[in-house]
Amino acid sequence: DYLDIDRPDPTIYPRGMLLFNTRRSSYNVKQFRSNYFSRTNFSDTTLYPTLPTEKDAWVSVSGNRSDGSPYMGRKAQRNIVANAMKSAIDASTDLREDSRAFNLLAAPGFPELIPNMVSLNNDRRNTAFVVGDSPIRLSTAGSAVNNWATNANSAAGDGEDGLVTSDPYLAVFFPAGRTNDLSGNSVAVPSSHAALRTIIRSDDQSFPWFAPAGTRRGLLDNVNSIGFVNASTGAFVVDNITEGMRDTLYSNRVNPMTFINGYGLMNYGNKTRASTTSALDRINVARLVGFLRRSLQDFAA
C-alpha cells in the first residue's frame, strides 16, 4: 500500500487515463540516484512532510513525448542516446572553432539530430552542408512516407514521427539501404550511408557545385539494395521506389534513392530543405555558396 512521494498526482489527469509505474517497469531506462529522496530534491515540507527511510532510488530518465506519453522500449533507449548526442553537438566548442574545416555534417541513423546539426552549421556561418536521414523503419507502404515528410502527426521535432526542420543547407534522403559489414554479414544502413559516399565521390570526380545525382554522379556503390526495416519483424524489405513514390518524395523536398534499369541504384534527387523557392533549394547551389563562404573566410584571415 506504499506510494512513492514522487508519483504523478492523479488529480491532474483525466479519469480513465492509463499511467505507467516507470520505477517498476522494465520497459524504460532508469538511472540510479544516490540520496534521491532528500530535502534538496523534496524541500516542500507541506507536500512532503516525511521522506522515505530508503533515500536511494531508480529514477526513469527516458523522458516523455510532447503529448505526455512516455518513451518505452527501444524508443526509450533511443531517446537517451539521441539526447546525449545532441548535448555533445550543442556543447562542443571544438566543432565551432574556425581552425577545424569540414564541409559535410551527418549523424547516420539519427534524424533526431538534424536540428542540432543545422544549428551547428549556422554557428559556422553555413560553410558546411547537413546530410539528414529518414527513419530506417519508415515503410513505403500506403501514405507512411507522405505523412512523415509532411509531419502529418504534428511531431515536435525531427525523428521517427515526422520531418520538421527546413533549411537551405540541409538535404534529407530516403530510403535506407542494405550492405555487408566487414565480416560479410548483411546489415541495414541509413540513407546517409549511401548519400555521403555519393556526395564525396561526386566531389572527387568533379566539384561541390555539381549535383551528386543522376546517372553520372549519383550512382550508389556501397549498398546492394534499398528499402526499409519492417518494424514488426525486423526483416529488411527491398523496395526500389516507384516513379509515383519518387514524385511524392521530391514534392515534399526529400531526395529519393531508386533503381533505374540499365544503370542500377542511384540518388535521384537534388533538393534541399529550403522552405522557399530559390536557387538554394538545390544541393549543388547550396554547397557552392558554402564553398565560397569558406574560401572567402580563408582569404580574409
C-alpha positions as a Markdown table, in Angstrom:
| # | Residue | x | y | z |
|---|---|---|---|---|
| 1 | Asp | 0.0 | 0.0 | 0.0 |
| 2 | Tyr | 3.0 | 2.3 | -0.3 |
| 3 | Leu | 3.2 | 5.0 | -2.9 |
| 4 | Asp | 6.5 | 6.9 | -3.7 |
| 5 | Ile | 6.3 | 10.6 | -2.9 |
| 6 | Asp | 7.4 | 11.5 | -6.4 |
| 7 | Arg | 4.5 | 9.7 | -8.0 |
| 8 | Pro | 2.3 | 11.7 | -10.5 |
| 9 | Asp | -0.6 | 13.5 | -8.9 |
| 10 | Pro | -3.7 | 11.6 | -10.1 |
| 11 | Thr | -5.9 | 14.6 | -9.6 |
| 12 | Ile | -4.4 | 16.4 | -12.6 |
| 13 | Tyr | -5.1 | 13.6 | -15.0 |
| 14 | Pro | -8.5 | 12.8 | -16.7 |
| 15 | Arg | -10.4 | 9.8 | -15.3 |
| 16 | Gly | -9.6 | 6.6 | -17.2 |
| 17 | Met | -6.1 | 7.7 | -18.3 |
| 18 | Leu | -3.5 | 4.9 | -18.3 |
| 19 | Leu | -0.5 | 5.7 | -16.1 |
| 20 | Phe | 2.8 | 3.7 | -16.1 |
| 21 | Asn | 4.7 | 2.8 | -13.0 |
| 22 | Thr | 8.1 | 3.7 | -14.5 |
| 23 | Arg | 10.0 | 2.8 | -11.4 |
| 24 | Arg | 8.8 | -0.8 | -11.5 |
| 25 | Ser | 8.6 | -1.1 | -15.3 |
| 26 | Ser | 11.3 | -3.0 | -17.2 |
| 27 | Tyr | 10.4 | -1.2 | -20.5 |
| 28 | Asn | 12.1 | 2.1 | -19.9 |
| 29 | Val | 15.5 | 3.4 | -19.0 |
| 30 | Lys | 16.3 | 4.2 | -15.3 |
| 31 | Gln | 19.2 | 5.8 | -13.6 |
| 32 | Phe | 20.3 | 5.1 | -10.0 |
| 33 | Arg | 20.2 | 8.2 | -7.9 |
| 34 | Ser | 22.0 | 8.2 | -4.6 |
| 35 | Asn | 20.3 | 10.1 | -1.8 |
| 36 | Tyr | 17.4 | 11.0 | -4.2 |
| 37 | Phe | 14.7 | 11.3 | -1.5 |
| 38 | Ser | 16.3 | 14.2 | 0.3 |
| 39 | Arg | 15.3 | 17.7 | 1.3 |
| 40 | Thr | 17.5 | 19.0 | -1.5 |
| 41 | Asn | 15.1 | 17.4 | -4.0 |
| 42 | Phe | 11.9 | 17.5 | -2.0 |
| 43 | Ser | 12.1 | 20.7 | 0.0 |
| 44 | Asp | 8.4 | 21.5 | 0.4 |
| 45 | Thr | 7.5 | 20.1 | 3.8 |
| 46 | Thr | 3.8 | 20.7 | 3.2 |
| 47 | Leu | 3.8 | 18.5 | 0.1 |
| 48 | Tyr | 6.3 | 16.1 | 1.6 |
| 49 | Pro | 6.0 | 16.1 | 5.4 |
| 50 | Thr | 8.1 | 12.9 | 5.7 |
| 51 | Leu | 10.7 | 11.4 | 3.5 |
| 52 | Pro | 11.2 | 7.6 | 2.9 |
| 53 | Thr | 13.7 | 5.8 | 5.1 |
| 54 | Glu | 15.4 | 4.5 | 2.0 |
| 55 | Lys | 17.0 | 7.5 | 0.3 |
| 56 | Asp | 18.3 | 5.9 | -2.9 |
| 57 | Ala | 16.1 | 5.2 | -5.9 |
| 58 | Trp | 16.0 | 4.2 | -9.5 |
| 59 | Val | 14.6 | 7.2 | -11.5 |
| 60 | Ser | 13.2 | 7.0 | -15.0 |
| 61 | Val | 15.2 | 9.1 | -17.4 |
| 62 | Ser | 13.6 | 8.0 | -20.7 |
| 63 | Gly | 11.5 | 11.1 | -20.9 |
| 64 | Asn | 8.1 | 11.8 | -22.4 |
| 65 | Arg | 6.8 | 12.8 | -25.8 |
| 66 | Ser | 5.3 | 16.2 | -26.4 |
| 67 | Asp | 1.8 | 14.7 | -25.8 |
| 68 | Gly | 2.9 | 13.5 | -22.3 |
| 69 | Ser | 3.1 | 9.8 | -23.2 |
| 70 | Pro | 6.4 | 8.1 | -22.1 |
| 71 | Tyr | 9.1 | 6.8 | -24.4 |
| 72 | Met | 9.1 | 3.0 | -23.9 |
| 73 | Gly | 11.1 | 0.0 | -25.1 |
| 74 | Arg | 13.6 | 0.6 | -27.9 |
| 75 | Lys | 12.4 | 4.2 | -28.2 |
| 76 | Ala | 13.3 | 4.8 | -24.5 |
| 77 | Gln | 16.8 | 3.7 | -25.2 |
| 78 | Arg | 17.0 | 5.6 | -28.4 |
| 79 | Asn | 15.8 | 8.8 | -26.7 |
| 80 | Ile | 18.7 | 8.5 | -24.2 |
| 81 | Val | 21.3 | 8.0 | -26.9 |
| 82 | Ala | 19.9 | 10.8 | -29.1 |
| 83 | Asn | 19.8 | 13.3 | -26.2 |
| 84 | Ala | 23.4 | 12.5 | -25.3 |
| 85 | Met | 24.5 | 13.1 | -28.9 |
| 86 | Lys | 22.5 | 16.3 | -29.1 |
| 87 | Ser | 24.2 | 17.6 | -25.9 |
| 88 | Ala | 27.6 | 16.6 | -27.4 |
| 89 | Ile | 26.9 | 18.7 | -30.5 |
| 90 | Asp | 25.4 | 21.7 | -28.7 |
| 91 | Ala | 28.0 | 22.0 | -26.0 |
| 92 | Ser | 31.1 | 21.5 | -28.2 |
| 93 | Thr | 33.3 | 24.5 | -28.7 |
| 94 | Asp | 35.8 | 22.4 | -30.7 |
| 95 | Leu | 33.3 | 21.9 | -33.5 |
| 96 | Arg | 32.8 | 25.6 | -33.8 |
| 97 | Glu | 36.4 | 26.6 | -34.0 |
| 98 | Asp | 37.5 | 28.2 | -37.3 |
| 99 | Ser | 40.7 | 26.1 | -37.3 |
| 100 | Arg | 38.6 | 23.0 | -37.9 |
| 101 | Ala | 37.4 | 22.8 | -41.5 |
| 102 | Phe | 34.7 | 20.4 | -42.9 |
| 103 | Asn | 32.0 | 20.7 | -45.5 |
| 104 | Leu | 29.6 | 17.8 | -44.6 |
| 105 | Leu | 27.7 | 17.1 | -41.4 |
| 106 | Ala | 25.8 | 13.9 | -40.7 |
| 107 | Ala | 24.6 | 11.7 | -37.8 |
| 108 | Pro | 23.8 | 8.4 | -39.7 |
| 109 | Gly | 20.7 | 6.8 | -38.4 |
| 110 | Phe | 19.6 | 9.7 | -36.2 |
| 111 | Pro | 17.2 | 12.1 | -37.8 |
| 112 | Glu | 16.6 | 13.5 | -34.3 |
| 113 | Leu | 19.9 | 15.3 | -34.6 |
| 114 | Ile | 19.0 | 17.2 | -37.8 |
| 115 | Pro | 18.1 | 20.5 | -36.0 |
| 116 | Asn | 21.3 | 20.3 | -33.9 |
| 117 | Met | 23.5 | 19.9 | -36.9 |
| 118 | Val | 21.7 | 22.8 | -38.6 |
| 119 | Ser | 22.3 | 24.9 | -35.6 |
| 120 | Leu | 26.0 | 23.9 | -35.6 |
| 121 | Asn | 26.2 | 24.8 | -39.3 |
| 122 | Asn | 24.6 | 28.2 | -38.6 |
| 123 | Asp | 27.2 | 28.8 | -35.9 |
| 124 | Arg | 29.9 | 28.0 | -38.5 |
| 125 | Arg | 28.3 | 30.6 | -40.9 |
| 126 | Asn | 26.8 | 27.9 | -43.1 |
| 127 | Thr | 30.1 | 26.8 | -44.5 |
| 128 | Ala | 29.1 | 23.1 | -44.4 |
| 129 | Phe | 26.1 | 21.1 | -45.6 |
| 130 | Val | 23.9 | 18.8 | -43.5 |
| 131 | Val | 23.1 | 15.3 | -44.8 |
| 132 | Gly | 19.9 | 14.2 | -43.0 |
| 133 | Asp | 18.4 | 10.7 | -42.6 |
| 134 | Ser | 14.9 | 9.4 | -42.9 |
| 135 | Pro | 13.9 | 6.7 | -40.3 |
| 136 | Ile | 15.3 | 3.3 | -41.2 |
| 137 | Arg | 11.9 | 1.8 | -40.3 |
| 138 | Leu | 9.9 | 4.2 | -42.4 |
| 139 | Ser | 7.7 | 2.0 | -44.6 |
| 140 | Thr | 7.0 | 2.7 | -48.3 |
| 141 | Ala | 3.5 | 1.2 | -47.9 |
| 142 | Gly | 0.4 | 3.4 | -48.0 |
| 143 | Ser | 0.8 | 7.0 | -47.0 |
| 144 | Ala | 3.5 | 6.5 | -44.4 |
| 145 | Val | 6.2 | 8.4 | -46.3 |
| 146 | Asn | 3.9 | 11.3 | -47.2 |
| 147 | Asn | 2.7 | 11.6 | -43.6 |
| 148 | Trp | 6.3 | 11.6 | -42.3 |
| 149 | Ala | 7.5 | 14.1 | -44.9 |
| 150 | Thr | 4.6 | 16.5 | -44.3 |
| 151 | Asn | 4.7 | 15.9 | -40.5 |
| 152 | Ala | 1.1 | 14.9 | -40.5 |
| 153 | Asn | 1.4 | 13.7 | -36.9 |
| 154 | Ser | 2.4 | 17.2 | -35.7 |
| 155 | Ala | 5.7 | 15.9 | -34.2 |
| 156 | Ala | 7.5 | 18.5 | -32.1 |
| 157 | Gly | 10.9 | 17.6 | -33.6 |
| 158 | Asp | 12.6 | 15.6 | -36.3 |
| 159 | Gly | 12.5 | 11.8 | -35.8 |
| 160 | Glu | 10.5 | 8.7 | -36.5 |
| 161 | Asp | 7.2 | 10.6 | -36.1 |
| 162 | Gly | 7.8 | 13.4 | -38.6 |
| 163 | Leu | 10.2 | 15.6 | -40.5 |
| 164 | Val | 10.1 | 19.2 | -39.2 |
| 165 | Thr | 13.2 | 21.1 | -40.0 |
| 166 | Ser | 13.5 | 23.3 | -43.1 |
| 167 | Asp | 16.9 | 24.8 | -44.1 |
| 168 | Pro | 18.6 | 25.5 | -47.4 |
| 169 | Tyr | 21.8 | 23.9 | -46.2 |
| 170 | Leu | 20.1 | 20.6 | -45.4 |
| 171 | Ala | 19.1 | 17.6 | -47.6 |
| 172 | Val | 17.2 | 14.5 | -46.5 |
| 173 | Phe | 17.3 | 11.2 | -48.3 |
| 174 | Phe | 15.1 | 8.1 | -48.5 |
| 175 | Pro | 15.0 | 5.1 | -48.2 |
| 176 | Ala | 17.5 | 3.0 | -46.1 |
| 177 | Gly | 19.9 | 0.5 | -47.7 |
| 178 | Arg | 21.4 | -2.9 | -47.2 |
| 179 | Thr | 25.1 | -3.8 | -47.5 |
| 180 | Asn | 27.7 | -6.1 | -46.0 |
| 181 | Asp | 29.8 | -5.3 | -42.9 |
| 182 | Leu | 33.5 | -6.2 | -42.7 |
| 183 | Ser | 32.6 | -9.7 | -41.6 |
| 184 | Gly | 30.4 | -10.3 | -44.6 |
| 185 | Asn | 27.1 | -10.1 | -42.7 |
| 186 | Ser | 24.2 | -8.4 | -44.4 |
| 187 | Val | 23.3 | -5.3 | -42.5 |
| 188 | Ala | 20.8 | -2.4 | -42.9 |
| 189 | Val | 22.2 | 1.1 | -43.1 |
| 190 | Pro | 20.6 | 4.5 | -43.0 |
| 191 | Ser | 20.2 | 6.6 | -46.2 |
| 192 | Ser | 23.1 | 8.9 | -45.3 |
| 193 | His | 25.4 | 5.9 | -45.6 |
| 194 | Ala | 24.9 | 5.9 | -49.3 |
| 195 | Ala | 24.3 | 9.7 | -49.7 |
| 196 | Leu | 27.6 | 10.6 | -48.0 |
| 197 | Arg | 29.6 | 8.2 | -50.3 |
| 198 | Thr | 27.8 | 9.5 | -53.4 |
| 199 | Ile | 28.5 | 13.2 | -52.5 |
| 200 | Ile | 32.1 | 12.6 | -51.7 |
| 201 | Arg | 32.7 | 10.6 | -54.9 |
| 202 | Ser | 31.0 | 13.3 | -56.9 |
| 203 | Asp | 33.3 | 15.9 | -55.3 |
| 204 | Asp | 36.3 | 13.8 | -56.2 |
| 205 | Gln | 35.2 | 13.4 | -59.8 |
| 206 | Ser | 34.0 | 16.9 | -60.3 |
| 207 | Phe | 33.4 | 19.8 | -57.9 |
| 208 | Pro | 30.9 | 20.5 | -55.0 |
| 209 | Trp | 28.8 | 22.7 | -57.3 |
| 210 | Phe | 27.9 | 19.7 | -59.5 |
| 211 | Ala | 24.7 | 17.8 | -58.4 |
| 212 | Pro | 25.5 | 14.5 | -56.8 |
| 213 | Ala | 22.6 | 12.8 | -58.5 |
| 214 | Gly | 21.6 | 11.1 | -61.7 |
| 215 | Thr | 23.3 | 8.5 | -63.9 |
| 216 | Arg | 26.7 | 10.3 | -63.9 |
| 217 | Arg | 27.4 | 11.4 | -60.4 |
| 218 | Gly | 24.6 | 9.8 | -58.4 |
| 219 | Leu | 25.2 | 6.1 | -58.5 |
| 220 | Leu | 25.2 | 4.2 | -55.2 |
| 221 | Asp | 28.0 | 1.7 | -55.0 |
| 222 | Asn | 28.2 | 1.0 | -51.2 |
| 223 | Val | 24.7 | -0.6 | -50.9 |
| 224 | Asn | 23.4 | -3.7 | -52.8 |
| 225 | Ser | 19.7 | -2.9 | -52.3 |
| 226 | Ile | 17.4 | -0.3 | -50.9 |
| 227 | Gly | 14.2 | -0.5 | -48.8 |
| 228 | Phe | 13.3 | -0.4 | -45.1 |
| 229 | Val | 13.4 | -2.4 | -41.9 |
| 230 | Asn | 10.0 | -3.9 | -41.1 |
| 231 | Ala | 9.0 | -2.6 | -37.7 |
| 232 | Ser | 7.2 | -5.8 | -36.7 |
| 233 | Thr | 9.6 | -8.5 | -37.9 |
| 234 | Gly | 12.9 | -6.7 | -38.1 |
| 235 | Ala | 13.5 | -8.0 | -41.6 |
| 236 | Phe | 14.8 | -5.8 | -44.4 |
| 237 | Val | 12.2 | -5.3 | -47.1 |
| 238 | Val | 13.6 | -4.4 | -50.5 |
| 239 | Asp | 11.7 | -1.6 | -52.3 |
| 240 | Asn | 13.2 | 0.0 | -55.4 |
| 241 | Ile | 10.9 | 3.1 | -55.2 |
| 242 | Thr | 8.3 | 3.6 | -57.9 |
| 243 | Glu | 8.0 | 6.7 | -60.0 |
| 244 | Gly | 4.9 | 7.8 | -58.1 |
| 245 | Met | 6.8 | 7.5 | -54.8 |
| 246 | Arg | 9.7 | 9.5 | -56.2 |
| 247 | Asp | 7.3 | 12.3 | -57.2 |
| 248 | Thr | 5.8 | 12.2 | -53.7 |
| 249 | Leu | 9.2 | 12.4 | -52.1 |
| 250 | Tyr | 10.5 | 15.2 | -54.3 |
| 251 | Ser | 7.4 | 17.3 | -54.0 |
| 252 | Asn | 8.0 | 17.2 | -50.2 |
| 253 | Arg | 11.7 | 18.1 | -50.5 |
| 254 | Val | 13.0 | 14.6 | -49.7 |
| 255 | Asn | 15.5 | 13.1 | -52.2 |
| 256 | Pro | 14.6 | 9.6 | -53.4 |
| 257 | Met | 17.1 | 6.9 | -53.9 |
| 258 | Thr | 15.9 | 4.4 | -56.5 |
| 259 | Phe | 16.7 | 1.7 | -59.0 |
| 260 | Ile | 16.8 | 2.5 | -62.7 |
| 261 | Asn | 17.0 | -0.3 | -65.3 |
| 262 | Gly | 20.3 | -0.2 | -67.2 |
| 263 | Tyr | 22.0 | 1.9 | -64.5 |
| 264 | Gly | 21.3 | 0.4 | -61.1 |
| 265 | Leu | 20.9 | 2.1 | -57.8 |
| 266 | Met | 21.2 | 5.9 | -57.7 |
| 267 | Asn | 20.3 | 9.1 | -55.9 |
| 268 | Tyr | 17.6 | 10.6 | -57.9 |
| 269 | Gly | 17.2 | 13.9 | -56.1 |
| 270 | Asn | 19.0 | 17.3 | -55.7 |
| 271 | Lys | 16.6 | 19.0 | -53.3 |
| 272 | Thr | 17.5 | 20.9 | -50.1 |
| 273 | Arg | 15.0 | 21.5 | -47.3 |
| 274 | Ala | 14.7 | 25.2 | -48.3 |
| 275 | Ser | 11.3 | 26.5 | -47.3 |
| 276 | Thr | 11.0 | 28.9 | -50.2 |
| 277 | Thr | 11.7 | 28.6 | -53.9 |
| 278 | Ser | 15.1 | 29.9 | -54.8 |
| 279 | Ala | 18.4 | 28.8 | -56.2 |
| 280 | Leu | 19.2 | 27.5 | -52.7 |
| 281 | Asp | 16.6 | 24.8 | -53.0 |
| 282 | Arg | 19.2 | 22.7 | -54.9 |
| 283 | Ile | 22.0 | 20.8 | -53.2 |
| 284 | Asn | 24.8 | 21.8 | -55.7 |
| 285 | Val | 23.9 | 25.6 | -55.4 |
| 286 | Ala | 23.8 | 25.5 | -51.6 |
| 287 | Arg | 27.1 | 23.7 | -51.5 |
| 288 | Leu | 28.6 | 26.2 | -53.9 |
| 289 | Val | 27.6 | 29.0 | -51.6 |
| 290 | Gly | 29.2 | 27.1 | -48.6 |
| 291 | Phe | 32.4 | 26.6 | -50.6 |
| 292 | Leu | 32.6 | 30.3 | -51.5 |
| 293 | Arg | 32.0 | 31.3 | -47.9 |
| 294 | Arg | 34.8 | 29.0 | -46.7 |
| 295 | Ser | 37.1 | 30.3 | -49.4 |
| 296 | Leu | 36.4 | 34.0 | -48.6 |
| 297 | Gln | 36.8 | 33.3 | -44.9 |
| 298 | Asp | 40.3 | 31.8 | -45.6 |
| 299 | Phe | 41.3 | 34.7 | -47.9 |
| 300 | Ala | 40.2 | 37.2 | -45.3 |
| 301 | Ala | 42.0 | 35.5 | -42.4 |
